[in-house]
């Protein structure tokens, strides 16, 4: 008998050859197929299936060699038919994340496949081979029908229709005499014959009642076993309906009837129980019956499955496992039925109510030569994990008995499983164990399972013999590769359990994980492939990041820092290595070493975050700061070519590492100073639009600012160099970009930088858009913060609540709760929750006087900022007074003192409000003055326009009226004469200002004849009349005179 493997799913997958198996009512027959050989799915290797359970089919066994010979078939000519839909390939999700395909070679029990035709007697079975006897199907049946005639058929149909189910029920309830027994059996045969093609929905309740009566009689008379099984078999056929609405109308009755099938598992008969399970499996058969009752049609394909869910059949079958605990064949059949039922989430919920997970886990290590007990039980557990609450399933599996059973079957498959199927099943059990290990209450350590798995995880790397796994040899097969990854994942799970840390410390986990922290080498012939080794390497380094902080002593003793720094040096070297990038951890690492760099930096980040001086000193002594700066420069250059999430994460991790290493150590800050500042500047200059890209620029910018705070501030060399690079201007530009999540850290950096006396001049010099000053920007941020906090202000920005001038709306809603002295009150906690305290501190550094670029509104806000600390002290005193009044009654003097103290912030608020009013009034007066000045200018303009208009009118009058022109001429001459000096000029030439022949009253042009210039200087009369168009040489006349 030849078997074909499953294509990667949980159930068996087989294919028809030239012949297939088919079961009649009394045994197996051969069915001719269309193909000539087995067809394998591409990419799936063939392998032998585990042997079937003995006696799994009772008398209906597979034909022997003799029967094969009689049928004319050679050895290997018989092939298994494709099993039920449950046995097809299905994906499984492992504990390590992601879906994977579980393949195996387990076919099914040696039972008829789930997809088969309704049972018939051997004489009528069309599946019977010609070599096994004559068949009455096809032409022979038609010949018999023609011989018998139409009348005989009509008589038979009338007899079948004449079966009265009420009469049958009454007959079965009568006394059990010998004659009555024969009549009852005869009547049952008629019923079976009547409904051989399916049960109508309207008769189902009566059929189930007949089943129950037969079950009661079976306790005394075995003869009723066969009709009972036949009736149960009929329940496996598709139900038949007359109307479309019958499915809904009879749904309640059908669900109860199917539930009764489960209750029949109480019948102490192996044959009946197996037939019930076969009936349940047939629910998932989608083949339609060959013949229907007249006027009927079959119900929908999923109707029985839905009714089984409604009737709670799955829960009943789980409970029935206790009845078949010692009968292997019956148990396997029940498990097969549950395997089909567990494909539904509703059924899985019902099964969990019956503690299905714990029951099935206890069966894992049961005696079963075929191996199907483990296979089917684990498959149902997988379905429960997928379709119900994982936590609920794990809780049921977390008992000591279940963990022991799981451990025993896992060790058995590990040590004695050599087939591909065994290895796959071993891996599936390990995934279930990993899920159980995530439950802190599970007794994994008490059972010894945890120690066994840790030893197994480190076996191939440390190569130290261990008696727990004596004689175990792992290969380089794909299943063992999956096992290795699952074991690494298990170590990561155990690292989260404080109880398991001691076991990890006592084992060789750290050396085993550090085994992979080395440059990739060319794989040998008997070794992992390059892609497999890279995946294991990245997985091991990723787990190392979780384990290293827990085992810091072993981390240092193994020189892990040195190994990681050397490995990082290899990552930026020119070594021709090209990563495969196929695995989960290898994302972004195809064709480069970025994946290795990424996870190595994560390991360093996890150990440096412990703030362990020994670890940090060990790193810095090996030149970690300069090496990290080189890697950061390399990653930044790579990011210029193409930005992706991996490169941004690498840069952010390096900046974080530098922040932790340089914090509170001036010498390390000096090592960082020049080169580090040059690298930081481009990060601060990042385009704010990139912060919303989703790639991680926001995290990178925050890391850069944190690095600036930790590595630059406190070291004057680094601070001066940062100021020289105009770093303060860049910070203020970033602050003005309105990135709210950056306000706190930027303001904190600026406040710390102000301890350097050179910083304030840089802040005062800065100008933003529209010539905005730093003081104006800070005051604007203050107003925006108070608006978000809900601080009450009037429309001019003045104080509205004199008693609590700076209290937020949330702060006012808080009730007074007495607090211990070491616990900060809400007024103190509120300081760190907004940026007002940092703005106040920064303005204190800049000074509140002579701030440029402020408006009256800014001065109103500035008056509040200036008194911020006084208002905050008043809030603290207010809380103190309220707490005292809650628990004590102060004496008169104390009460008076508290009253005076509580009035101080109110008086301060009134004083500030008065100052704000004064500022606003001054602003109003200034606006009035500016308005009057503007009106004066407007009046002057209008007056000038009037004068121009009047002058133009006078001009028009003179040009149009000659008398007016003469009058104007006389007035002009009189005016000129009046303007002349009365004193006679002695010994001086008198020039006439009149132009002869001019009869205009407007001013003359620039042409003036100068008669006093001697001709010797001009060289005589000018020969050129267009003097304005020509520039004669200045000394032309003088040169002529010299020559003469």
mmCIF file of N, CA, C and O in Angstrom, residues 358 361-366 396-412 429 433 436 442-450 452:
data_model
loop_
_atom_site.group_PDB
_atom_site.id
_atom_site.type_symbol
_atom_site.label_atom_id
_atom_site.label_comp_id
_atom_site.label_asym_id
_atom_site.label_seq_id
_atom_site.Cartn_x
_atom_site.Cartn_y
_atom_site.Cartn_z
ATOM 1 N N UNK A 358 -7.292 20.819 28.268
ATOM 2 C CA UNK A 358 -6.608 19.989 29.256
ATOM 3 C C UNK A 358 -6.856 18.494 28.994
ATOM 4 O O UNK A 358 -5.944 17.671 29.147
ATOM 5 N N UNK A 361 -4.656 17.447 26.028
ATOM 6 C CA UNK A 361 -3.225 17.452 26.349
ATOM 7 C C UNK A 361 -2.837 16.207 27.132
ATOM 8 O O UNK A 361 -1.731 15.670 26.962
ATOM 9 N N UNK A 362 -3.718 15.739 27.967
ATOM 10 C CA UNK A 362 -3.425 14.523 28.735
ATOM 11 C C UNK A 362 -3.372 13.287 27.850
ATOM 12 O O UNK A 362 -2.782 12.273 28.224
ATOM 13 N N UNK A 363 -3.996 13.348 26.663
ATOM 14 C CA UNK A 363 -3.964 12.204 25.748
ATOM 15 C C UNK A 363 -2.713 12.179 24.876
ATOM 16 O O UNK A 363 -2.488 11.219 24.134
ATOM 17 N N UNK A 364 -1.908 13.227 24.947
ATOM 18 C CA UNK A 364 -0.766 13.313 24.034
ATOM 19 C C UNK A 364 0.210 12.158 24.211
ATOM 20 O O UNK A 364 0.770 11.650 23.242
ATOM 21 N N UNK A 365 0.450 11.785 25.440
ATOM 22 C CA UNK A 365 1.436 10.724 25.684
ATOM 23 C C UNK A 365 0.796 9.352 25.841
ATOM 24 O O UNK A 365 1.382 8.440 26.421
ATOM 25 N N UNK A 366 -0.428 9.189 25.316
ATOM 26 C CA UNK A 366 -1.085 7.888 25.369
ATOM 27 C C UNK A 366 -0.441 6.901 24.404
ATOM 28 O O UNK A 366 0.263 7.272 23.455
ATOM 29 N N UNK A 396 -5.848 26.469 30.663
ATOM 30 C CA UNK A 396 -6.226 25.064 30.813
ATOM 31 C C UNK A 396 -5.020 24.133 30.663
ATOM 32 O O UNK A 396 -4.994 23.049 31.251
ATOM 33 N N UNK A 397 -4.044 24.557 29.876
ATOM 34 C CA UNK A 397 -2.861 23.712 29.657
ATOM 35 C C UNK A 397 -1.783 23.913 30.722
ATOM 36 O O UNK A 397 -0.742 23.260 30.660
ATOM 37 N N UNK A 398 -2.017 24.805 31.666
ATOM 38 C CA UNK A 398 -0.965 25.170 32.618
ATOM 39 C C UNK A 398 -0.953 24.316 33.882
ATOM 40 O O UNK A 398 -0.311 24.700 34.866
ATOM 41 N N UNK A 399 -1.645 23.216 33.875
ATOM 42 C CA UNK A 399 -1.565 22.325 35.038
ATOM 43 C C UNK A 399 -0.292 21.486 34.965
ATOM 44 O O UNK A 399 0.293 21.302 33.884
ATOM 45 N N UNK A 400 0.134 20.964 36.103
ATOM 46 C CA UNK A 400 1.369 20.182 36.148
ATOM 47 C C UNK A 400 1.238 18.911 35.319
ATOM 48 O O UNK A 400 2.195 18.485 34.645
ATOM 49 N N UNK A 401 0.054 18.278 35.328
ATOM 50 C CA UNK A 401 -0.145 17.054 34.562
ATOM 51 C C UNK A 401 -0.022 17.319 33.059
ATOM 52 O O UNK A 401 0.602 16.540 32.329
ATOM 53 N N UNK A 402 -0.628 18.413 32.618
ATOM 54 C CA UNK A 402 -0.559 18.743 31.184
ATOM 55 C C UNK A 402 0.869 19.052 30.758
ATOM 56 O O UNK A 402 1.322 18.623 29.686
ATOM 57 N N UNK A 403 1.589 19.803 31.572
ATOM 58 C CA UNK A 403 2.974 20.143 31.214
ATOM 59 C C UNK A 403 3.829 18.886 31.178
ATOM 60 O O UNK A 403 4.684 18.728 30.287
ATOM 61 N N UNK A 404 3.619 17.970 32.128
ATOM 62 C CA UNK A 404 4.380 16.706 32.122
ATOM 63 C C UNK A 404 4.068 15.903 30.859
ATOM 64 O O UNK A 404 4.973 15.340 30.219
ATOM 65 N N UNK A 405 2.786 15.817 30.519
ATOM 66 C CA UNK A 405 2.408 15.063 29.311
ATOM 67 C C UNK A 405 3.028 15.695 28.064
ATOM 68 O O UNK A 405 3.548 14.987 27.187
ATOM 69 N N UNK A 406 3.003 17.008 27.989
ATOM 70 C CA UNK A 406 3.597 17.700 26.846
ATOM 71 C C UNK A 406 5.105 17.483 26.797
ATOM 72 O O UNK A 406 5.684 17.269 25.715
ATOM 73 N N UNK A 407 5.725 17.505 27.948
ATOM 74 C CA UNK A 407 7.174 17.288 27.987
ATOM 75 C C UNK A 407 7.533 15.877 27.522
ATOM 76 O O UNK A 407 8.470 15.686 26.717
ATOM 77 N N UNK A 408 6.790 14.890 27.975
ATOM 78 C CA UNK A 408 7.112 13.505 27.622
ATOM 79 C C UNK A 408 6.955 13.254 26.132
ATOM 80 O O UNK A 408 7.824 12.644 25.498
ATOM 81 N N UNK A 409 5.862 13.749 25.550
ATOM 82 C CA UNK A 409 5.665 13.495 24.126
ATOM 83 C C UNK A 409 6.664 14.304 23.300
ATOM 84 O O UNK A 409 7.115 13.859 22.243
ATOM 85 N N UNK A 410 7.059 15.491 23.779
ATOM 86 C CA UNK A 410 8.064 16.272 23.057
ATOM 87 C C UNK A 410 9.417 15.566 23.074
ATOM 88 O O UNK A 410 10.096 15.476 22.044
ATOM 89 N N UNK A 411 9.803 15.067 24.235
ATOM 90 C CA UNK A 411 11.091 14.359 24.332
ATOM 91 C C UNK A 411 11.067 13.098 23.483
ATOM 92 O O UNK A 411 12.060 12.756 22.821
ATOM 93 N N UNK A 412 9.936 12.421 23.454
ATOM 94 C CA UNK A 412 9.838 11.209 22.643
ATOM 95 C C UNK A 412 10.016 11.539 21.159
ATOM 96 O O UNK A 412 10.758 10.854 20.448
ATOM 97 N N UNK A 429 4.618 20.980 18.873
ATOM 98 C CA UNK A 429 4.516 20.840 20.327
ATOM 99 C C UNK A 429 5.362 21.887 21.034
ATOM 100 O O UNK A 429 4.983 22.393 22.098
ATOM 101 N N UNK A 433 4.329 24.644 23.820
ATOM 102 C CA UNK A 433 5.079 24.814 25.065
ATOM 103 C C UNK A 433 5.517 26.262 25.255
ATOM 104 O O UNK A 433 5.530 26.781 26.384
ATOM 105 N N UNK A 436 2.654 28.208 26.571
ATOM 106 C CA UNK A 436 2.447 27.926 27.994
ATOM 107 C C UNK A 436 3.490 28.651 28.829
ATOM 108 O O UNK A 436 3.207 29.149 29.927
ATOM 109 N N UNK A 442 2.313 28.896 34.979
ATOM 110 C CA UNK A 442 2.520 27.540 34.470
ATOM 111 C C UNK A 442 3.735 26.902 35.146
ATOM 112 O O UNK A 442 4.783 27.537 35.283
ATOM 113 N N UNK A 443 3.634 25.639 35.552
ATOM 114 C CA UNK A 443 4.752 24.985 36.266
ATOM 115 C C UNK A 443 5.816 24.453 35.297
ATOM 116 O O UNK A 443 6.188 23.283 35.352
ATOM 117 N N UNK A 444 6.294 25.287 34.414
ATOM 118 C CA UNK A 444 7.312 24.855 33.466
ATOM 119 C C UNK A 444 8.633 24.555 34.177
ATOM 120 O O UNK A 444 9.330 23.581 33.848
ATOM 121 N N UNK A 445 8.990 25.378 35.141
ATOM 122 C CA UNK A 445 10.258 25.163 35.861
ATOM 123 C C UNK A 445 10.136 23.953 36.771
ATOM 124 O O UNK A 445 11.056 23.117 36.852
ATOM 125 N N UNK A 446 9.008 23.811 37.488
ATOM 126 C CA UNK A 446 8.826 22.693 38.412
ATOM 127 C C UNK A 446 8.855 21.349 37.684
ATOM 128 O O UNK A 446 9.327 20.355 38.248
ATOM 129 N N UNK A 447 8.367 21.313 36.464
ATOM 130 C CA UNK A 447 8.349 20.051 35.724
ATOM 131 C C UNK A 447 9.689 19.710 35.091
ATOM 132 O O UNK A 447 9.860 18.609 34.558
ATOM 133 N N UNK A 448 10.635 20.649 35.122
ATOM 134 C CA UNK A 448 11.932 20.417 34.485
ATOM 135 C C UNK A 448 11.931 20.672 32.995
ATOM 136 O O UNK A 448 12.958 20.489 32.323
ATOM 137 N N UNK A 449 10.795 21.087 32.468
ATOM 138 C CA UNK A 449 10.690 21.326 31.024
ATOM 139 C C UNK A 449 11.540 22.532 30.613
ATOM 140 O O UNK A 449 12.197 22.524 29.572
ATOM 141 N N UNK A 450 11.550 23.573 31.449
ATOM 142 C CA UNK A 450 12.311 24.782 31.117
ATOM 143 C C UNK A 450 13.802 24.481 31.028
ATOM 144 O O UNK A 450 14.483 24.900 30.077
ATOM 145 N N UNK A 452 15.243 21.653 30.413
ATOM 146 C CA UNK A 452 15.486 20.809 29.245
ATOM 147 C C UNK A 452 15.549 21.645 27.973
ATOM 148 O O UNK A 452 16.440 21.472 27.128
#
